[in-house]
Amino acid sequence: MNHLARTALVLAGAGAGAAALHGAATARRRARENGRRWLVVTIDRAPTDVMPHGGPPHPLDEFGDALEITVRPAPGDRGTELAARLREPAPPASASPPSRLAGKDPRQEVRRALREAKSLLEAGEVMLPDAPPTGRGDTAGGRAVGLASKRAGGEGVL
Protein backbone atom coordinates (compact mmCIF):
# COMPACT_ATOMS: atom_id res chain seq x y z
CA MET A 1 0.00 0.00 0.00
CA ASN A 2 1.49 3.35 -0.91
CA HIS A 3 1.97 6.23 1.50
CA LEU A 4 -0.97 8.28 0.15
CA ALA A 5 -3.44 5.41 0.55
CA ARG A 6 -2.28 4.75 4.13
CA THR A 7 -2.66 8.43 4.99
CA ALA A 8 -6.17 8.52 3.52
CA LEU A 9 -7.11 5.39 5.47
CA VAL A 10 -5.82 6.86 8.75
CA LEU A 11 -7.65 10.14 8.14
CA ALA A 12 -10.88 8.32 7.32
CA GLY A 13 -10.60 6.27 10.52
CA ALA A 14 -9.89 9.38 12.58
CA GLY A 15 -12.88 11.15 11.03
CA ALA A 16 -15.18 8.21 11.75
CA GLY A 17 -13.92 8.08 15.34
CA ALA A 18 -14.51 11.81 15.81
CA ALA A 19 -18.02 11.50 14.39
CA ALA A 20 -18.80 8.61 16.74
CA LEU A 21 -17.56 10.58 19.77
CA HIS A 22 -19.57 13.62 18.72
CA GLY A 23 -22.69 11.46 18.29
CA ALA A 24 -22.26 9.89 21.72
CA ALA A 25 -21.76 13.30 23.36
CA THR A 26 -24.85 14.66 21.60
CA ALA A 27 -26.92 11.67 22.74
CA ARG A 28 -25.79 12.17 26.37
CA ARG A 29 -26.63 15.90 26.22
CA ARG A 30 -30.07 15.21 24.75
CA ALA A 31 -30.76 12.61 27.44
CA ARG A 32 -29.91 15.17 30.16
CA GLU A 33 -32.07 17.83 28.51
CA ASN A 34 -35.00 15.45 27.95
CA GLY A 35 -35.12 14.76 31.67
CA ARG A 36 -36.01 18.43 32.25
CA ARG A 37 -38.31 19.04 29.28
CA TRP A 38 -41.87 20.14 29.88
CA LEU A 39 -44.60 17.80 28.63
CA VAL A 40 -47.58 19.84 27.43
CA VAL A 41 -51.18 19.26 26.35
CA THR A 42 -53.63 21.84 25.06
CA ILE A 43 -57.05 21.64 26.67
CA ASP A 44 -60.14 23.23 25.16
CA ARG A 45 -61.15 24.87 28.45
CA ALA A 46 -60.43 28.17 30.22
CA PRO A 47 -57.43 28.25 32.60
CA THR A 48 -59.81 28.69 35.55
CA ASP A 49 -61.52 25.42 34.61
CA VAL A 50 -58.24 23.48 34.42
CA MET A 51 -57.12 24.25 37.99
CA PRO A 52 -60.26 25.66 39.67
CA HIS A 53 -59.09 25.08 43.27
CA GLY A 54 -55.42 25.86 42.66
CA GLY A 55 -54.45 22.20 42.59
CA PRO A 56 -53.66 20.03 39.61
CA PRO A 57 -56.46 18.08 37.94
CA HIS A 58 -56.86 14.36 38.45
CA PRO A 59 -54.77 12.19 37.69
CA LEU A 60 -51.86 14.67 37.93
CA ASP A 61 -52.72 15.20 41.60
CA GLU A 62 -51.59 11.62 42.29
CA PHE A 63 -47.95 12.68 41.76
CA GLY A 64 -48.05 15.07 44.72
CA ASP A 65 -44.95 17.25 44.93
CA ALA A 66 -43.02 15.14 42.41
CA LEU A 67 -44.28 17.33 39.52
CA GLU A 68 -43.91 20.94 38.55
CA ILE A 69 -47.14 22.07 36.88
CA THR A 70 -47.90 25.26 34.98
CA VAL A 71 -51.10 26.49 33.37
CA ARG A 72 -51.21 29.27 30.79
CA PRO A 73 -53.51 30.40 27.99
CA ALA A 74 -52.80 28.62 24.73
CA PRO A 75 -51.63 30.71 21.77
CA GLY A 76 -54.33 32.06 19.50
CA ASP A 77 -56.97 31.93 22.26
CA ARG A 78 -57.33 28.16 21.76
CA GLY A 79 -57.87 27.01 25.32
CA THR A 80 -55.24 26.30 27.95
CA GLU A 81 -51.80 24.74 27.95
CA LEU A 82 -51.25 22.37 30.86
CA ALA A 83 -47.55 21.61 31.30
CA ALA A 84 -45.86 19.20 33.69
CA ARG A 85 -42.38 17.86 34.34
CA LEU A 86 -40.73 15.84 37.05
CA ARG A 87 -38.99 17.92 39.73
CA GLU A 88 -36.13 15.42 39.78
CA PRO A 89 -34.82 14.84 36.25
CA ALA A 90 -35.22 11.35 34.92
CA PRO A 91 -31.93 9.43 34.82
CA PRO A 92 -30.40 9.47 31.33
CA ALA A 93 -30.51 5.67 31.16
CA SER A 94 -34.31 5.74 31.47
CA ALA A 95 -34.57 7.86 28.32
CA SER A 96 -32.83 5.24 26.19
CA PRO A 97 -34.97 3.43 23.60
CA PRO A 98 -34.69 0.03 25.38
CA SER A 99 -35.84 1.56 28.69
CA ARG A 100 -38.71 3.35 26.99
CA LEU A 101 -39.80 0.18 25.21
CA ALA A 102 -39.68 -1.70 28.52
CA GLY A 103 -41.90 0.99 30.09
CA LYS A 104 -39.23 2.10 32.59
CA ASP A 105 -39.12 5.80 31.68
CA PRO A 106 -40.81 7.73 34.55
CA ARG A 107 -41.93 10.41 32.08
CA GLN A 108 -44.27 7.90 30.45
CA GLU A 109 -46.53 8.04 33.52
CA VAL A 110 -46.55 11.84 33.31
CA ARG A 111 -47.54 11.64 29.62
CA ARG A 112 -50.33 9.20 30.45
CA ALA A 113 -51.58 11.43 33.30
CA LEU A 114 -51.59 14.52 31.05
CA ARG A 115 -53.59 12.70 28.35
CA GLU A 116 -56.07 11.43 30.95
CA ALA A 117 -56.42 14.90 32.53
CA LYS A 118 -57.14 16.37 29.08
CA SER A 119 -59.73 13.70 28.38
CA LEU A 120 -61.41 14.14 31.78
CA LEU A 121 -61.58 17.93 31.44
CA GLU A 122 -62.85 17.92 27.86
CA ALA A 123 -65.09 14.84 27.77
CA GLY A 124 -65.77 14.03 31.42
CA GLU A 125 -64.22 10.57 31.09
CA VAL A 126 -61.01 8.95 29.93
CA MET A 127 -61.54 8.03 26.33
CA LEU A 128 -59.98 4.73 25.28
CA PRO A 129 -59.95 3.30 21.77
CA ASP A 130 -61.64 0.01 21.04
CA ALA A 131 -59.27 -2.91 20.74
CA PRO A 132 -58.47 -3.50 17.08
CA PRO A 133 -59.34 -6.99 15.83
CA THR A 134 -55.76 -7.31 14.57
CA GLY A 135 -54.48 -7.13 18.14
CA ARG A 136 -56.07 -10.39 19.30
CA GLY A 137 -52.78 -12.24 19.02
CA ASP A 138 -54.05 -14.99 16.69
CA THR A 139 -51.24 -14.27 14.23
CA ALA A 140 -47.67 -12.99 14.35
CA GLY A 141 -48.88 -9.64 12.99
CA GLY A 142 -51.63 -9.50 15.61
CA ARG A 143 -49.12 -10.15 18.39
CA ALA A 144 -46.88 -7.38 17.02
CA VAL A 145 -49.79 -4.91 16.92
CA GLY A 146 -50.82 -5.93 20.43
CA LEU A 147 -47.30 -5.42 21.77
CA ALA A 148 -46.95 -2.03 20.06
CA SER A 149 -50.35 -0.90 21.39
CA LYS A 150 -49.46 -2.02 24.90
CA ARG A 151 -46.15 -0.11 24.83
CA ALA A 152 -47.78 2.98 23.26
CA GLY A 153 -49.69 3.74 26.46
CA GLY A 154 -46.73 5.67 27.84
CA GLU A 155 -45.71 7.29 24.58
CA GLY A 156 -48.92 8.26 22.83
CA VAL A 157 -51.53 6.78 20.59
CA LEU A 158 -50.52 4.75 17.53
mmCIF file of C-alpha atoms in Angstrom:
data_model
loop_
_atom_site.group_PDB
_atom_site.id
_atom_site.type_symbol
_atom_site.label_atom_id
_atom_site.label_comp_id
_atom_site.label_asym_id
_atom_site.label_seq_id
_atom_site.Cartn_x
_atom_site.Cartn_y
_atom_site.Cartn_z
ATOM 1 C CA MET A 1 0.000 0.000 0.000
ATOM 2 C CA ASN A 2 1.491 3.349 -0.914
ATOM 3 C CA HIS A 3 1.973 6.235 1.496
ATOM 4 C CA LEU A 4 -0.972 8.283 0.152
ATOM 5 C CA ALA A 5 -3.443 5.409 0.551
ATOM 6 C CA ARG A 6 -2.283 4.752 4.125
ATOM 7 C CA THR A 7 -2.662 8.429 4.992
ATOM 8 C CA ALA A 8 -6.166 8.516 3.518
ATOM 9 C CA LEU A 9 -7.109 5.394 5.474
ATOM 10 C CA VAL A 10 -5.819 6.862 8.751
ATOM 11 C CA LEU A 11 -7.647 10.139 8.137
ATOM 12 C CA ALA A 12 -10.883 8.316 7.318
ATOM 13 C CA GLY A 13 -10.601 6.268 10.519
ATOM 14 C CA ALA A 14 -9.892 9.383 12.583
ATOM 15 C CA GLY A 15 -12.883 11.149 11.035
ATOM 16 C CA ALA A 16 -15.177 8.206 11.754
ATOM 17 C CA GLY A 17 -13.922 8.078 15.344
ATOM 18 C CA ALA A 18 -14.512 11.808 15.812
ATOM 19 C CA ALA A 19 -18.023 11.498 14.389
ATOM 20 C CA ALA A 20 -18.805 8.611 16.742
ATOM 21 C CA LEU A 21 -17.560 10.579 19.768
ATOM 22 C CA HIS A 22 -19.571 13.617 18.721
ATOM 23 C CA GLY A 23 -22.692 11.465 18.290
ATOM 24 C CA ALA A 24 -22.261 9.895 21.724
ATOM 25 C CA ALA A 25 -21.763 13.298 23.360
ATOM 26 C CA THR A 26 -24.848 14.665 21.596
ATOM 27 C CA ALA A 27 -26.917 11.668 22.743
ATOM 28 C CA ARG A 28 -25.791 12.174 26.366
ATOM 29 C CA ARG A 29 -26.629 15.900 26.219
ATOM 30 C CA ARG A 30 -30.069 15.205 24.752
ATOM 31 C CA ALA A 31 -30.765 12.612 27.444
ATOM 32 C CA ARG A 32 -29.913 15.165 30.164
ATOM 33 C CA GLU A 33 -32.071 17.834 28.514
ATOM 34 C CA ASN A 34 -34.996 15.448 27.952
ATOM 35 C CA GLY A 35 -35.119 14.759 31.671
ATOM 36 C CA ARG A 36 -36.006 18.432 32.248
ATOM 37 C CA ARG A 37 -38.312 19.036 29.282
ATOM 38 C CA TRP A 38 -41.875 20.140 29.884
ATOM 39 C CA LEU A 39 -44.599 17.802 28.633
ATOM 40 C CA VAL A 40 -47.580 19.845 27.429
ATOM 41 C CA VAL A 41 -51.176 19.264 26.352
ATOM 42 C CA THR A 42 -53.634 21.843 25.055
ATOM 43 C CA ILE A 43 -57.053 21.635 26.673
ATOM 44 C CA ASP A 44 -60.140 23.231 25.164
ATOM 45 C CA ARG A 45 -61.148 24.869 28.454
ATOM 46 C CA ALA A 46 -60.434 28.173 30.222
ATOM 47 C CA PRO A 47 -57.435 28.250 32.600
ATOM 48 C CA THR A 48 -59.807 28.695 35.549
ATOM 49 C CA ASP A 49 -61.519 25.416 34.605
ATOM 50 C CA VAL A 50 -58.240 23.480 34.421
ATOM 51 C CA MET A 51 -57.124 24.247 37.993
ATOM 52 C CA PRO A 52 -60.263 25.658 39.674
ATOM 53 C CA HIS A 53 -59.094 25.084 43.269
ATOM 54 C CA GLY A 54 -55.424 25.858 42.663
ATOM 55 C CA GLY A 55 -54.445 22.196 42.595
ATOM 56 C CA PRO A 56 -53.659 20.032 39.605
ATOM 57 C CA PRO A 57 -56.458 18.079 37.939
ATOM 58 C CA HIS A 58 -56.862 14.358 38.455
ATOM 59 C CA PRO A 59 -54.766 12.192 37.686
ATOM 60 C CA LEU A 60 -51.860 14.667 37.931
ATOM 61 C CA ASP A 61 -52.722 15.196 41.598
ATOM 62 C CA GLU A 62 -51.594 11.616 42.287
ATOM 63 C CA PHE A 63 -47.955 12.676 41.761
ATOM 64 C CA GLY A 64 -48.051 15.070 44.721
ATOM 65 C CA ASP A 65 -44.951 17.246 44.927
ATOM 66 C CA ALA A 66 -43.019 15.139 42.406
ATOM 67 C CA LEU A 67 -44.280 17.330 39.522
ATOM 68 C CA GLU A 68 -43.906 20.944 38.547
ATOM 69 C CA ILE A 69 -47.136 22.075 36.879
ATOM 70 C CA THR A 70 -47.903 25.265 34.983
ATOM 71 C CA VAL A 71 -51.100 26.486 33.369
ATOM 72 C CA ARG A 72 -51.209 29.270 30.788
ATOM 73 C CA PRO A 73 -53.508 30.397 27.995
ATOM 74 C CA ALA A 74 -52.797 28.618 24.731
ATOM 75 C CA PRO A 75 -51.628 30.706 21.774
ATOM 76 C CA GLY A 76 -54.329 32.064 19.503
ATOM 77 C CA ASP A 77 -56.973 31.926 22.256
ATOM 78 C CA ARG A 78 -57.327 28.160 21.759
ATOM 79 C CA GLY A 79 -57.866 27.010 25.321
ATOM 80 C CA THR A 80 -55.244 26.301 27.954
ATOM 81 C CA GLU A 81 -51.800 24.742 27.948
ATOM 82 C CA LEU A 82 -51.254 22.366 30.860
ATOM 83 C CA ALA A 83 -47.551 21.606 31.299
ATOM 84 C CA ALA A 84 -45.863 19.200 33.695
ATOM 85 C CA ARG A 85 -42.383 17.859 34.343
ATOM 86 C CA LEU A 86 -40.725 15.839 37.054
ATOM 87 C CA ARG A 87 -38.990 17.922 39.733
ATOM 88 C CA GLU A 88 -36.129 15.420 39.778
ATOM 89 C CA PRO A 89 -34.819 14.841 36.253
ATOM 90 C CA ALA A 90 -35.217 11.347 34.917
ATOM 91 C CA PRO A 91 -31.930 9.427 34.820
ATOM 92 C CA PRO A 92 -30.397 9.475 31.326
ATOM 93 C CA ALA A 93 -30.510 5.669 31.159
ATOM 94 C CA SER A 94 -34.309 5.741 31.475
ATOM 95 C CA ALA A 95 -34.570 7.864 28.316
ATOM 96 C CA SER A 96 -32.835 5.236 26.189
ATOM 97 C CA PRO A 97 -34.972 3.433 23.603
ATOM 98 C CA PRO A 98 -34.695 0.033 25.379
ATOM 99 C CA SER A 99 -35.845 1.556 28.694
ATOM 100 C CA ARG A 100 -38.708 3.348 26.994
ATOM 101 C CA LEU A 101 -39.798 0.177 25.210
ATOM 102 C CA ALA A 102 -39.679 -1.696 28.517
ATOM 103 C CA GLY A 103 -41.900 0.989 30.089
ATOM 104 C CA LYS A 104 -39.228 2.098 32.592
ATOM 105 C CA ASP A 105 -39.121 5.803 31.680
ATOM 106 C CA PRO A 106 -40.814 7.730 34.546
ATOM 107 C CA ARG A 107 -41.932 10.407 32.083
ATOM 108 C CA GLN A 108 -44.275 7.895 30.447
ATOM 109 C CA GLU A 109 -46.528 8.040 33.516
ATOM 110 C CA VAL A 110 -46.546 11.845 33.311
ATOM 111 C CA ARG A 111 -47.542 11.639 29.616
ATOM 112 C CA ARG A 112 -50.325 9.205 30.453
ATOM 113 C CA ALA A 113 -51.582 11.426 33.297
ATOM 114 C CA LEU A 114 -51.589 14.516 31.046
ATOM 115 C CA ARG A 115 -53.595 12.697 28.353
ATOM 116 C CA GLU A 116 -56.065 11.429 30.946
ATOM 117 C CA ALA A 117 -56.420 14.898 32.527
ATOM 118 C CA LYS A 118 -57.137 16.372 29.083
ATOM 119 C CA SER A 119 -59.732 13.701 28.379
ATOM 120 C CA LEU A 120 -61.410 14.145 31.777
ATOM 121 C CA LEU A 121 -61.577 17.928 31.443
ATOM 122 C CA GLU A 122 -62.852 17.922 27.857
ATOM 123 C CA ALA A 123 -65.093 14.842 27.769
ATOM 124 C CA GLY A 124 -65.771 14.025 31.425
ATOM 125 C CA GLU A 125 -64.219 10.571 31.091
ATOM 126 C CA VAL A 126 -61.014 8.947 29.933
ATOM 127 C CA MET A 127 -61.542 8.034 26.327
ATOM 128 C CA LEU A 128 -59.977 4.731 25.280
ATOM 129 C CA PRO A 129 -59.945 3.297 21.769
ATOM 130 C CA ASP A 130 -61.644 0.014 21.040
ATOM 131 C CA ALA A 131 -59.266 -2.912 20.742
ATOM 132 C CA PRO A 132 -58.472 -3.504 17.077
ATOM 133 C CA PRO A 133 -59.335 -6.994 15.829
ATOM 134 C CA THR A 134 -55.759 -7.314 14.572
ATOM 135 C CA GLY A 135 -54.476 -7.129 18.142
ATOM 136 C CA ARG A 136 -56.067 -10.393 19.298
ATOM 137 C CA GLY A 137 -52.780 -12.239 19.019
ATOM 138 C CA ASP A 138 -54.047 -14.988 16.692
ATOM 139 C CA THR A 139 -51.240 -14.269 14.232
ATOM 140 C CA ALA A 140 -47.668 -12.991 14.354
ATOM 141 C CA GLY A 141 -48.878 -9.642 12.993
ATOM 142 C CA GLY A 142 -51.634 -9.499 15.610
ATOM 143 C CA ARG A 143 -49.117 -10.153 18.387
ATOM 144 C CA ALA A 144 -46.875 -7.381 17.021
ATOM 145 C CA VAL A 145 -49.787 -4.907 16.922
ATOM 146 C CA GLY A 146 -50.822 -5.927 20.433
ATOM 147 C CA LEU A 147 -47.302 -5.416 21.771
ATOM 148 C CA ALA A 148 -46.954 -2.031 20.063
ATOM 149 C CA SER A 149 -50.347 -0.904 21.394
ATOM 150 C CA LYS A 150 -49.461 -2.018 24.901
ATOM 151 C CA ARG A 151 -46.153 -0.111 24.831
ATOM 152 C CA ALA A 152 -47.777 2.982 23.258
ATOM 153 C CA GLY A 153 -49.695 3.741 26.459
ATOM 154 C CA GLY A 154 -46.732 5.670 27.836
ATOM 155 C CA GLU A 155 -45.711 7.286 24.575
ATOM 156 C CA GLY A 156 -48.916 8.260 22.828
ATOM 157 C CA VAL A 157 -51.527 6.777 20.590
ATOM 158 C CA LEU A 158 -50.520 4.749 17.532
#
